[in-house]
Coordinates of C-alpha atoms in Angstrom, one line a residue:
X26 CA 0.0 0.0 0.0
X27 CA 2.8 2.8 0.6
X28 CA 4.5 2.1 -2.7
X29 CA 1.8 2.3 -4.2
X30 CA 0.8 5.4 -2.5
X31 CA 4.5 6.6 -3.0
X32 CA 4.2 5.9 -6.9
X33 CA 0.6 7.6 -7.5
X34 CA 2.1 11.0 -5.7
X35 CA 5.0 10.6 -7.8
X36 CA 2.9 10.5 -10.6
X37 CA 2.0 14.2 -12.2
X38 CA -1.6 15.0 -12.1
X39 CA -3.9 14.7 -15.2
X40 CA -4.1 18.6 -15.5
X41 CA -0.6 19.3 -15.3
X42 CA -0.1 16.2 -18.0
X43 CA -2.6 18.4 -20.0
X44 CA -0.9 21.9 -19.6
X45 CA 1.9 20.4 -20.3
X46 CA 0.7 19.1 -24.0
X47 CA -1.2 22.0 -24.1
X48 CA 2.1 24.0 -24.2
X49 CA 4.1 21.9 -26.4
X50 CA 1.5 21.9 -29.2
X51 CA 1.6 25.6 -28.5
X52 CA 5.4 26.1 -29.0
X53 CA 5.0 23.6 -32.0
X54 CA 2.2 25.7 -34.0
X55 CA 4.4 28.7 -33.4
X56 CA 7.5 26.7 -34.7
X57 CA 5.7 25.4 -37.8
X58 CA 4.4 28.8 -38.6
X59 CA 7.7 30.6 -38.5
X60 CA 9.4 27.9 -40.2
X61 CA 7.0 28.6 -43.1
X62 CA 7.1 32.4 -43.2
X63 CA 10.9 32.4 -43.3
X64 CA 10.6 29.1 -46.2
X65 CA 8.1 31.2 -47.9
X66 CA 9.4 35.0 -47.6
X67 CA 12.9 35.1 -46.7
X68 CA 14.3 32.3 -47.9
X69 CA 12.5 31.7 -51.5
X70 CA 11.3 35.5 -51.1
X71 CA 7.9 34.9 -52.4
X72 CA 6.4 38.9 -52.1
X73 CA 7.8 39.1 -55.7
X74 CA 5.0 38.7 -57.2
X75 CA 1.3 40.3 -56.7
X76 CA -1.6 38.5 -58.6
X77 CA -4.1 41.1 -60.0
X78 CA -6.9 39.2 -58.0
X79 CA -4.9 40.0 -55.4
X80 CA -4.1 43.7 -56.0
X81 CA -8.3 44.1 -56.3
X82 CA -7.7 42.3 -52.5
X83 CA -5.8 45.5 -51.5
X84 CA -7.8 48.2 -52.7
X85 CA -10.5 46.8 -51.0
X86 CA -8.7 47.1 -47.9
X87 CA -7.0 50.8 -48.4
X88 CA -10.7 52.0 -49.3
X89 CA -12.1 50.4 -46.0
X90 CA -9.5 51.5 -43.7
X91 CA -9.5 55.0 -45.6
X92 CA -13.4 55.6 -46.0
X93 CA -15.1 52.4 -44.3
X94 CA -17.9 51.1 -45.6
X95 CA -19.5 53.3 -48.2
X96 CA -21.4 50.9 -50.4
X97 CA -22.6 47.4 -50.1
X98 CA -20.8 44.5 -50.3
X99 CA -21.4 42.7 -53.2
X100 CA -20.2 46.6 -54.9
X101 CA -16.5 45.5 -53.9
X102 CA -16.7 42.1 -55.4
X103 CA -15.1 41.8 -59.2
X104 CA -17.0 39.3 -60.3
X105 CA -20.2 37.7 -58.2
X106 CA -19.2 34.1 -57.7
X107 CA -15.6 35.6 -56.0
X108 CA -17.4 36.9 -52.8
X109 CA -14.1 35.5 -51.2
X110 CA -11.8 38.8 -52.2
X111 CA -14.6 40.8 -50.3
X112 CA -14.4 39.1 -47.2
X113 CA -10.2 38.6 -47.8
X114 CA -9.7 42.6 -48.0
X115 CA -12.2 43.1 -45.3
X116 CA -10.1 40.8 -43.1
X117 CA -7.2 42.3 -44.6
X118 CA -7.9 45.8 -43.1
X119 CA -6.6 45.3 -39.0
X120 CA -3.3 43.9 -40.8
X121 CA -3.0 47.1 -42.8
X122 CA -3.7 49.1 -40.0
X123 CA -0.7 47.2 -37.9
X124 CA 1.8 46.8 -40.6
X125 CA 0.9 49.3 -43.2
X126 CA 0.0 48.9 -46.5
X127 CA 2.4 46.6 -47.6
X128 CA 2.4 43.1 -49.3
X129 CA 3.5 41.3 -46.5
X130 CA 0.4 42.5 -44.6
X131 CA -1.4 41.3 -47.3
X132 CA -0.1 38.1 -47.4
X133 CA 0.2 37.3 -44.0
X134 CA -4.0 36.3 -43.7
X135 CA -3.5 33.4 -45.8
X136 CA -0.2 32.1 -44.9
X137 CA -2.3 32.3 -41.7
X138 CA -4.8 29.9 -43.1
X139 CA -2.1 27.9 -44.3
X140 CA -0.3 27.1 -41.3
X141 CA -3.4 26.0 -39.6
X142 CA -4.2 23.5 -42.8
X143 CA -0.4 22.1 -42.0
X144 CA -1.6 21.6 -38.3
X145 CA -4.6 19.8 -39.4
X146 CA -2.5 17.9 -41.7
X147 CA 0.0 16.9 -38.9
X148 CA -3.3 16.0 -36.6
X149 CA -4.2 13.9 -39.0
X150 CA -1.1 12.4 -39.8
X151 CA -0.6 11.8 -35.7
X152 CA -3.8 9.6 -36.1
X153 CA -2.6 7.3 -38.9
X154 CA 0.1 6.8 -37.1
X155 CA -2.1 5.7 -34.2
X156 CA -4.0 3.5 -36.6
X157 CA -0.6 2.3 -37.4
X158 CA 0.6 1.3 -33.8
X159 CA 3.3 3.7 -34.4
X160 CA 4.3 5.1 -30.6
X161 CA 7.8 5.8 -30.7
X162 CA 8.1 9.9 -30.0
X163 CA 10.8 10.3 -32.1
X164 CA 9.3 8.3 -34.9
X165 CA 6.5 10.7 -34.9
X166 CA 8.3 14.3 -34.2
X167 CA 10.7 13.0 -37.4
X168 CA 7.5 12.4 -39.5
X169 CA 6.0 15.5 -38.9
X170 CA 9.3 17.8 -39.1
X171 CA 9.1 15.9 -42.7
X172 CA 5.4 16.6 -44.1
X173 CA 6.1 20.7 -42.7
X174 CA 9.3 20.3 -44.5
X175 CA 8.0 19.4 -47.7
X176 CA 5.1 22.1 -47.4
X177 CA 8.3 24.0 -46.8
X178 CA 10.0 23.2 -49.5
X179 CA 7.1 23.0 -52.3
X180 CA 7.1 23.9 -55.9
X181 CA 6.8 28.0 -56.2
X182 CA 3.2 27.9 -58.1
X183 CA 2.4 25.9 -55.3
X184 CA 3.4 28.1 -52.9
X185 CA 2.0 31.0 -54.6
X186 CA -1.3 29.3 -54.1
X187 CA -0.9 29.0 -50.6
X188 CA -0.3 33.2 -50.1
X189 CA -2.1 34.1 -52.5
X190 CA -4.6 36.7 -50.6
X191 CA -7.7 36.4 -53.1
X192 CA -10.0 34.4 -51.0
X193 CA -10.3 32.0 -53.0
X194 CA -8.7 28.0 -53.3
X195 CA -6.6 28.1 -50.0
X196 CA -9.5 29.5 -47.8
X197 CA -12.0 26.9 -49.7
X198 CA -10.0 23.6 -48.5
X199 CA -9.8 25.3 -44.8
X200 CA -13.5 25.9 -44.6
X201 CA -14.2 22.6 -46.4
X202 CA -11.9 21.0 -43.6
X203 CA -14.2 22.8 -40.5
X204 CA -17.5 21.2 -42.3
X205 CA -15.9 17.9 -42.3
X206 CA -15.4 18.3 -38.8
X207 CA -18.5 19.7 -37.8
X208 CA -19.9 16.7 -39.7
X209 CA -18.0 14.2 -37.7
X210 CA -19.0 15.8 -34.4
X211 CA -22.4 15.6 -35.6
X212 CA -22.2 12.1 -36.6
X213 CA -20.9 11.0 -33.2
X214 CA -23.4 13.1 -31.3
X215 CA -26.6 14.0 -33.3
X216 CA -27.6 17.0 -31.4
X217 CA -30.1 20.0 -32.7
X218 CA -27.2 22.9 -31.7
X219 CA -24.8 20.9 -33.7
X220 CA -27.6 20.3 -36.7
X221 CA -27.8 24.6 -36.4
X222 CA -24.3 25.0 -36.3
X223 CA -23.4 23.0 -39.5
X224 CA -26.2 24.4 -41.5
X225 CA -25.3 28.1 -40.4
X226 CA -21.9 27.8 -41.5
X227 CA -22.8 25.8 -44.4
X228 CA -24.6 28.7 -46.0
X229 CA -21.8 31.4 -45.0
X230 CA -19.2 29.7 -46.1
X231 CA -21.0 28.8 -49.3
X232 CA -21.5 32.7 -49.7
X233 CA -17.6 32.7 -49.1
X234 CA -16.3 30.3 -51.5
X235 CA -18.6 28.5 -53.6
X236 CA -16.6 24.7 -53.5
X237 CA -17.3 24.3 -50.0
X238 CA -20.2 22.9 -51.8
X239 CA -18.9 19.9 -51.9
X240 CA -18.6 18.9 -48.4
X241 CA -22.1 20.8 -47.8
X242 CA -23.2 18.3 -50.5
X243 CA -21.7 15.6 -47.8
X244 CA -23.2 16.8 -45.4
X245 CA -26.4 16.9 -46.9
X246 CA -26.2 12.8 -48.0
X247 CA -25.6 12.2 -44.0
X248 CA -28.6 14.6 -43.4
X249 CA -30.6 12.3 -46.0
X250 CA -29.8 9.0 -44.5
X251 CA -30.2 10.1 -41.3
X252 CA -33.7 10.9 -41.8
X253 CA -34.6 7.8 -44.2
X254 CA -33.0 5.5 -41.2
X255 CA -35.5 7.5 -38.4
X256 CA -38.2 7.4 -40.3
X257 CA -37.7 3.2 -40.7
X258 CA -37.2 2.9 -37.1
X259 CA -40.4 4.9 -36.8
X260 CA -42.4 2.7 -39.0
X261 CA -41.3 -0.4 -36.9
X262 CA -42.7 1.2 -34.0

């Protein structure tokens, strides 16, 4: 009984465990995401080039933090299926205000975005892994350092892509990733709030950027299903 006792005092406490993963996944988000801005903009100095889409970004966010709003929204937009530039240069604005009007600040959103896809890529790498009985720490840190290092290291149109502040590709596959999740948590826990919350954002981000369609489109088999499988329990009843 006392070494027992003297092992589970020994033993850290499930919060501190926490804080303590809490923190390292922390200082590793913060590591990946510097890596990448000095890959993308010191070391391959990718603020070279400015797309035109992406000039149309910034004037859209000099006019707003010059004038503010002064006409609707859809005005701003070049064409009416890229509502994404709109919302782009309107989130744009705060980073102009900070860093000036510059293509850095510009930039800087969607590399943003990008570095939280690389987490969500890592995340789900970490789970394969799991799948795969791989538990070795060093296995898995030298796994991920690899999949940031190739993002790191990517073709330049492909890196282009992942700066480029228009609203449009990048910013798709981030808020096609949150559907897919929201889907998931739905799936495991059928609940009305979650049913609100997935339709909600279904129709913003489909205002947004028109291919997060396609998981709203998955979401909408599940939705299907779902109901054709209550309604045969029903009937049994």
């Amino acid at each position: 009984m006392q070494n027992s006792t003297a092992v589970d005092r020994s033993s850290p406490p499930d919060g501190a465990n926490r804080t303590r993963a809490a923190a390292r996944g922390c200082l590793a988000a913060l590591a990946t995401g510097l890596f990448l801005f000095l890959a993308r903009f010191v070391l391959f100095a990718d603020l070279t080039f400015v797309s035109p889409e992406e000039c149309h970004t910034g004037a859209i966010a000099s006019e707003l933090l010059a004038h503010g709003l002064r006409f609707p929204l859809a005005a701003y937009t070049p064409v009416s299926y890229e509502n994404g530039i709109v919302i782009e240069g309107v989130l744009a604005v705060p980073l102009f205000a900070l860093l000036g009007e510059n293509v850095l600040a510009l930039k800087l959103l969607p590399h943003l975005v990008s570095v939280g896809l690389a987490l969500a890529g890592v995340a789900l790498q970490r789970h394969a892994l799991d799948e795969l009985g791989v538990v070795d720490r060093r296995a898995r840190a030298v796994a991920a350092a690899a999949f940031v290092l190739v993002l790191a290291l990517s073709p330049a149109a492909f890196t282009f892509k992942s700066v480029e502040a228009v609203g449009d590709h990048l910013e798709a596959t981030a808020l096609a990733v949150l559907l897919l999740l929201l889907l998931a948590r739905r799936i495991e826990r059928p609940t009305t709030g979650r049913f609100v919350a997935l339709w909600a954002l279904a129709g913003l981000f489909a205002f947004w950027q028109k291919g997060t369609l396609l998981a709203a489109g998955a979401a909408g088999v599940y939705e299907l299903l779902s109901a054709h499988r209550r309604r045969g329990r029903a009937s049994l009843h």
